[in-house]
Amino acid sequence: MNIVPFSPGVGAVVNDLQLATMTESELTELRAAFTEYGLLFFRDQDLPPEEHLRFANRFGSIVVNKFFKTTQESPQIAEVRKEKTQQTNIGGGWHTDHSYDDIPALGSILVARTLPETGGDTQFANLAAAYDALPDNLKKKLEGLRAVHSNTHLYGENGLYRLTDLNDQLGGMDRVGDATHPVVIRHPESDRKVLYVNPGHTIQFEGWDFTESRTLLDELYAHVMQPQFTCSFNWLPGSVTFWDNRCTWHQANNDYQGQARLMHRITIAGSPLAAA
Ligand code: SIN
């Protein structure tokens, strides 16, 4: 196995490894790379749904998304689908999967199934590097803060997604809910401090009013979105990505109108998040 950084400071490409036939010692090496980079890219994989599931199960236990449709092959594989005729895509804004859960997901494994001829990249951000680079006065301000994460504004009645042509693909309107988490977490494996707020799901700081929260959240988001903390991955047939939801954000570019895109996603269960 050969692991090379993808872009300065964000992600790594894992070469010379087939996920479907990985040995136990390769899995151990892969776990270490996942902890170090928090975002791994793989090319030329032969990973049909049953192997996608097997890889996920070797890494941890699977948690099923409350809102997405699942595949014919398995109720544990979520479909991230955009039809030719659809305008809105799933995950088109920066977010972290499942941060609205009390115990957010560890990570997600996304496999390309149908790709547009052009466009449809996924962008990623490194929230450990972004935290490290915050000015000391801002780090001090964030100490001890907690934030509310929600999905109601997206998936609830009249939520943003419900008002789009994505609505037919979504279920679970009654499963909406909130959770609170520390704003700076200690990553359970890498031990790094990580900024744990995201534009998709973080509503406000606990005990702060909405406007006051918005000002600081927008400042933090502008910081994370700088080029040195972000990268863009172009999908090819056989591409797979595996990201750590505790220390990354992602968003799917919606720049391929008139073309279809289908990805299969499996999400791995995490553990409660602790303040740094
Ligand atoms: C997601 O938000 O999980 C989807 C990412 C993608 O489709 O590229």
Coordinates of C-alpha atoms and ligand atoms in Angstrom, one line a residue:
M1 CA 0.0 0.0 0.0
N2 CA 1.2 3.4 -0.9
I3 CA -0.3 6.5 0.7
V4 CA 0.3 10.0 -0.7
P5 CA -1.2 13.3 0.4
F6 CA -3.9 14.5 -1.9
S7 CA -3.5 18.2 -1.5
P8 CA -1.4 20.1 0.9
G9 CA -3.1 19.5 4.3
V10 CA -6.3 17.8 3.0
G11 CA -6.7 14.0 2.5
A12 CA -4.6 11.2 1.1
V13 CA -4.8 8.9 -1.9
V14 CA -4.3 5.2 -1.1
N15 CA -2.7 3.4 -4.0
D16 CA -1.9 -0.3 -4.5
L17 CA -4.8 -1.6 -2.3
Q18 CA -8.0 -3.4 -3.3
L19 CA -10.5 -2.8 -0.6
A20 CA -12.4 -6.0 -1.4
T21 CA -9.4 -8.3 -0.9
M22 CA -7.6 -6.3 1.8
T23 CA -5.6 -8.4 4.4
E24 CA -5.8 -7.8 8.2
S25 CA -2.4 -6.1 8.2
E26 CA -3.5 -3.8 5.4
L27 CA -6.6 -3.0 7.3
T28 CA -4.5 -2.1 10.3
E29 CA -2.4 0.2 8.1
L30 CA -5.5 1.7 6.6
R31 CA -6.9 2.5 10.1
A32 CA -3.7 4.3 10.9
A33 CA -3.9 6.3 7.6
F34 CA -7.6 7.1 8.4
T35 CA -6.6 8.5 11.8
E36 CA -3.8 10.5 10.3
Y37 CA -5.6 12.0 7.3
G38 CA -9.3 11.8 8.2
L39 CA -10.0 11.5 4.4
L40 CA -8.9 8.8 2.1
F41 CA -9.4 8.5 -1.7
F42 CA -9.2 5.2 -3.6
R43 CA -9.2 4.7 -7.4
D44 CA -10.0 1.6 -9.6
Q45 CA -11.8 -0.3 -6.9
D46 CA -14.0 -3.3 -7.7
L47 CA -16.5 -2.8 -4.8
P48 CA -20.0 -4.2 -5.6
P49 CA -22.6 -3.6 -2.9
E50 CA -21.8 -6.8 -1.0
E51 CA -18.1 -5.9 -0.8
H52 CA -18.9 -2.3 0.1
L53 CA -20.9 -3.7 3.1
R54 CA -18.1 -6.1 4.0
F55 CA -15.5 -3.3 4.0
A56 CA -17.7 -1.2 6.2
N57 CA -18.4 -4.0 8.6
R58 CA -14.7 -4.7 8.9
F59 CA -14.2 -1.1 9.9
G60 CA -17.0 -0.7 12.4
S61 CA -20.8 -1.1 12.8
I62 CA -23.1 0.5 10.3
V63 CA -25.6 3.3 11.1
V64 CA -28.5 3.9 8.7
N65 CA -29.4 7.4 7.6
K66 CA -32.9 8.4 8.8
F67 CA -33.9 10.3 5.6
F68 CA -32.3 8.8 2.5
K69 CA -33.7 6.0 0.4
T70 CA -31.8 2.8 0.6
T71 CA -30.6 0.6 -2.3
Q72 CA -32.4 -2.5 -3.6
E73 CA -29.3 -4.5 -2.6
S74 CA -29.3 -3.6 1.1
P75 CA -31.2 -1.4 3.6
Q76 CA -27.8 -0.5 5.0
I77 CA -26.7 1.3 1.9
A78 CA -28.0 4.8 1.3
E79 CA -28.6 6.1 -2.2
V80 CA -27.3 9.6 -3.0
R81 CA -29.2 9.9 -6.3
K82 CA -29.8 12.8 -8.7
E83 CA -31.9 12.0 -11.8
K84 CA -31.4 13.7 -15.1
T85 CA -34.5 15.7 -14.6
Q86 CA -33.9 16.7 -11.0
Q87 CA -32.5 20.2 -10.1
T88 CA -31.5 19.7 -6.5
N89 CA -28.8 17.3 -5.2
I90 CA -28.3 15.7 -1.9
G91 CA -25.5 17.2 0.2
G92 CA -25.0 20.3 -2.0
G93 CA -23.9 22.5 0.8
W94 CA -21.0 22.1 3.3
H95 CA -22.0 19.7 6.1
T96 CA -20.9 16.8 8.3
D97 CA -23.0 13.7 8.2
H98 CA -25.3 13.0 11.2
S99 CA -23.9 15.8 13.4
Y100 CA -27.6 16.1 14.5
D101 CA -27.4 12.8 16.3
D102 CA -26.5 12.4 19.9
I103 CA -23.8 10.0 18.9
P104 CA -22.6 11.3 15.5
A105 CA -21.3 9.0 12.8
L106 CA -17.6 8.1 12.7
G107 CA -17.4 8.2 8.9
S108 CA -18.9 7.6 5.6
I109 CA -17.8 5.4 2.6
L110 CA -19.0 6.7 -0.7
V111 CA -18.8 4.6 -3.9
A112 CA -19.4 6.0 -7.4
R113 CA -22.1 4.0 -9.3
T114 CA -23.3 6.4 -12.1
L115 CA -21.3 9.5 -12.9
P116 CA -22.0 12.6 -15.0
E117 CA -19.7 13.2 -18.0
T118 CA -18.6 16.4 -16.4
G119 CA -18.9 17.9 -12.9
G120 CA -20.2 16.3 -9.8
D121 CA -17.0 16.6 -7.8
T122 CA -17.1 16.4 -4.0
Q123 CA -15.3 19.0 -2.0
F124 CA -13.8 18.4 1.5
A125 CA -12.5 20.5 4.3
N126 CA -10.1 19.6 7.1
L127 CA -11.4 20.8 10.5
A128 CA -8.4 19.8 12.5
A129 CA -6.1 21.9 10.4
A130 CA -8.6 24.7 10.4
Y131 CA -8.8 24.6 14.2
D132 CA -5.0 24.7 14.6
A133 CA -4.8 27.8 12.4
L134 CA -7.4 29.8 14.4
P135 CA -6.0 32.9 16.1
D136 CA -5.5 32.4 19.9
N137 CA -8.2 34.9 20.9
L138 CA -10.8 32.9 18.9
K139 CA -9.6 29.6 20.3
K140 CA -10.1 31.1 23.8
K141 CA -13.6 32.3 22.9
L142 CA -14.6 28.8 21.8
E143 CA -13.4 27.1 25.0
G144 CA -16.3 25.4 26.8
L145 CA -18.9 26.4 24.1
R146 CA -21.5 23.9 22.9
A147 CA -23.5 24.1 19.8
V148 CA -27.0 22.9 18.7
H149 CA -27.1 20.7 15.6
S150 CA -30.4 20.0 13.8
N151 CA -32.0 18.5 10.8
T152 CA -35.4 20.0 11.1
H153 CA -34.7 23.0 8.9
L154 CA -33.8 20.5 6.1
Y155 CA -36.0 17.4 6.5
G156 CA -38.8 18.6 8.7
E157 CA -42.2 19.9 7.5
N158 CA -41.4 22.8 5.2
G159 CA -37.7 22.1 5.6
L160 CA -35.4 23.3 2.8
Y161 CA -35.2 19.9 1.0
R162 CA -39.0 19.3 1.3
L163 CA -39.6 22.4 -0.9
T164 CA -37.4 21.0 -3.7
D165 CA -37.7 18.2 -6.2
L166 CA -35.6 16.1 -3.9
N167 CA -38.6 15.6 -1.6
D168 CA -39.8 12.4 -3.4
Q169 CA -36.6 10.7 -2.5
L170 CA -36.8 11.5 1.2
G171 CA -38.6 9.8 4.1
G172 CA -38.6 10.2 7.8
M173 CA -40.2 13.6 8.3
D174 CA -41.2 12.4 11.8
R175 CA -37.6 11.5 12.6
V176 CA -36.2 15.1 12.9
G177 CA -34.4 16.2 16.0
D178 CA -31.5 18.1 17.5
A179 CA -28.4 17.3 19.5
T180 CA -25.8 19.5 21.2
H181 CA -22.0 18.9 21.0
P182 CA -18.9 20.7 22.2
V183 CA -17.7 23.3 19.6
V184 CA -14.1 22.0 20.0
I185 CA -13.8 18.3 20.3
R186 CA -10.9 16.0 21.1
H187 CA -10.7 13.5 18.2
P188 CA -11.1 10.1 19.8
E189 CA -8.3 8.4 17.8
S190 CA -5.9 11.2 16.6
D191 CA -6.2 13.1 19.9
R192 CA -6.2 16.3 17.9
K193 CA -8.5 19.3 18.7
V194 CA -11.1 19.7 16.0
L195 CA -13.6 22.5 15.3
Y196 CA -17.0 20.7 15.3
V197 CA -19.6 23.0 13.8
N198 CA -20.8 22.9 10.2
P199 CA -23.0 25.1 7.9
G200 CA -25.5 22.3 7.1
H201 CA -26.6 21.4 10.6
T202 CA -25.3 23.8 13.3
I203 CA -28.0 26.2 14.3
Q204 CA -26.6 28.2 17.1
F205 CA -24.4 28.1 20.2
E206 CA -26.1 26.8 23.3
G207 CA -27.3 29.7 25.5
W208 CA -26.6 32.3 22.8
D209 CA -29.2 34.1 20.8
F210 CA -29.5 33.3 17.1
T211 CA -28.1 36.5 15.6
E212 CA -25.1 36.5 18.0
S213 CA -24.5 32.9 17.1
R214 CA -24.8 33.5 13.4
T215 CA -22.0 36.2 13.4
L216 CA -19.5 33.9 15.1
L217 CA -20.5 30.8 13.0
D218 CA -20.1 32.8 9.8
E219 CA -16.7 33.9 10.8
L220 CA -15.7 30.3 11.6
Y221 CA -17.1 29.0 8.3
A222 CA -15.3 31.7 6.3
H223 CA -12.1 30.6 8.0
V224 CA -12.6 26.9 7.2
M225 CA -13.6 27.5 3.5
Q226 CA -10.1 28.9 2.7
P227 CA -8.2 27.0 0.0
Q228 CA -5.5 25.7 2.4
F229 CA -8.1 23.7 4.3
T230 CA -10.2 22.4 1.4
C231 CA -9.9 20.2 -1.7
S232 CA -12.0 18.9 -4.5
F233 CA -12.1 15.3 -5.6
N234 CA -13.1 14.3 -9.2
W235 CA -14.9 11.0 -9.4
L236 CA -14.0 8.3 -12.0
P237 CA -15.6 4.9 -12.4
G238 CA -14.2 2.8 -9.6
S239 CA -13.5 5.7 -7.2
V240 CA -14.3 5.4 -3.5
T241 CA -13.8 7.9 -0.7
F242 CA -13.8 7.3 3.0
W243 CA -14.1 10.4 5.2
D244 CA -14.1 10.9 9.0
N245 CA -17.2 12.9 10.0
R246 CA -15.6 14.0 13.2
C247 CA -12.9 16.1 11.5
T248 CA -14.1 16.9 7.9
W249 CA -16.9 18.6 6.1
H250 CA -18.0 17.8 2.6
Q251 CA -20.3 19.1 -0.2
A252 CA -21.3 17.7 -3.5
N253 CA -21.0 20.1 -6.5
N254 CA -24.3 20.5 -8.3
D255 CA -22.8 21.5 -11.7
Y256 CA -24.1 18.7 -14.0
Q257 CA -27.7 19.7 -14.7
G258 CA -29.4 17.3 -17.2
Q259 CA -27.1 14.4 -16.3
A260 CA -27.7 11.6 -13.7
R261 CA -25.4 10.8 -10.7
L262 CA -25.7 7.9 -8.3
M263 CA -23.5 7.2 -5.4
H264 CA -23.8 4.5 -2.7
R265 CA -23.1 5.6 0.9
I266 CA -22.5 3.5 4.0
T267 CA -22.1 5.3 7.3
I268 CA -20.1 3.9 10.2
A269 CA -21.4 4.4 13.8
G270 CA -19.3 6.6 16.1
S271 CA -18.9 7.2 19.8
P272 CA -20.0 10.2 22.0
L273 CA -17.9 13.3 21.4
A274 CA -15.9 14.8 24.2
A275 CA -14.8 18.4 24.6
A276 CA -11.1 19.1 24.0
Ligands
SIN1 C1 -23.0 13.3 0.8 O1 -23.3 14.4 1.3 O2 -22.9 12.3 1.5 C2 -22.9 13.1 -0.7 C3 -21.6 13.5 -1.2 C4 -21.6 13.3 -2.7 O3 -22.6 12.9 -3.3 O4 -20.6 13.6 -3.3

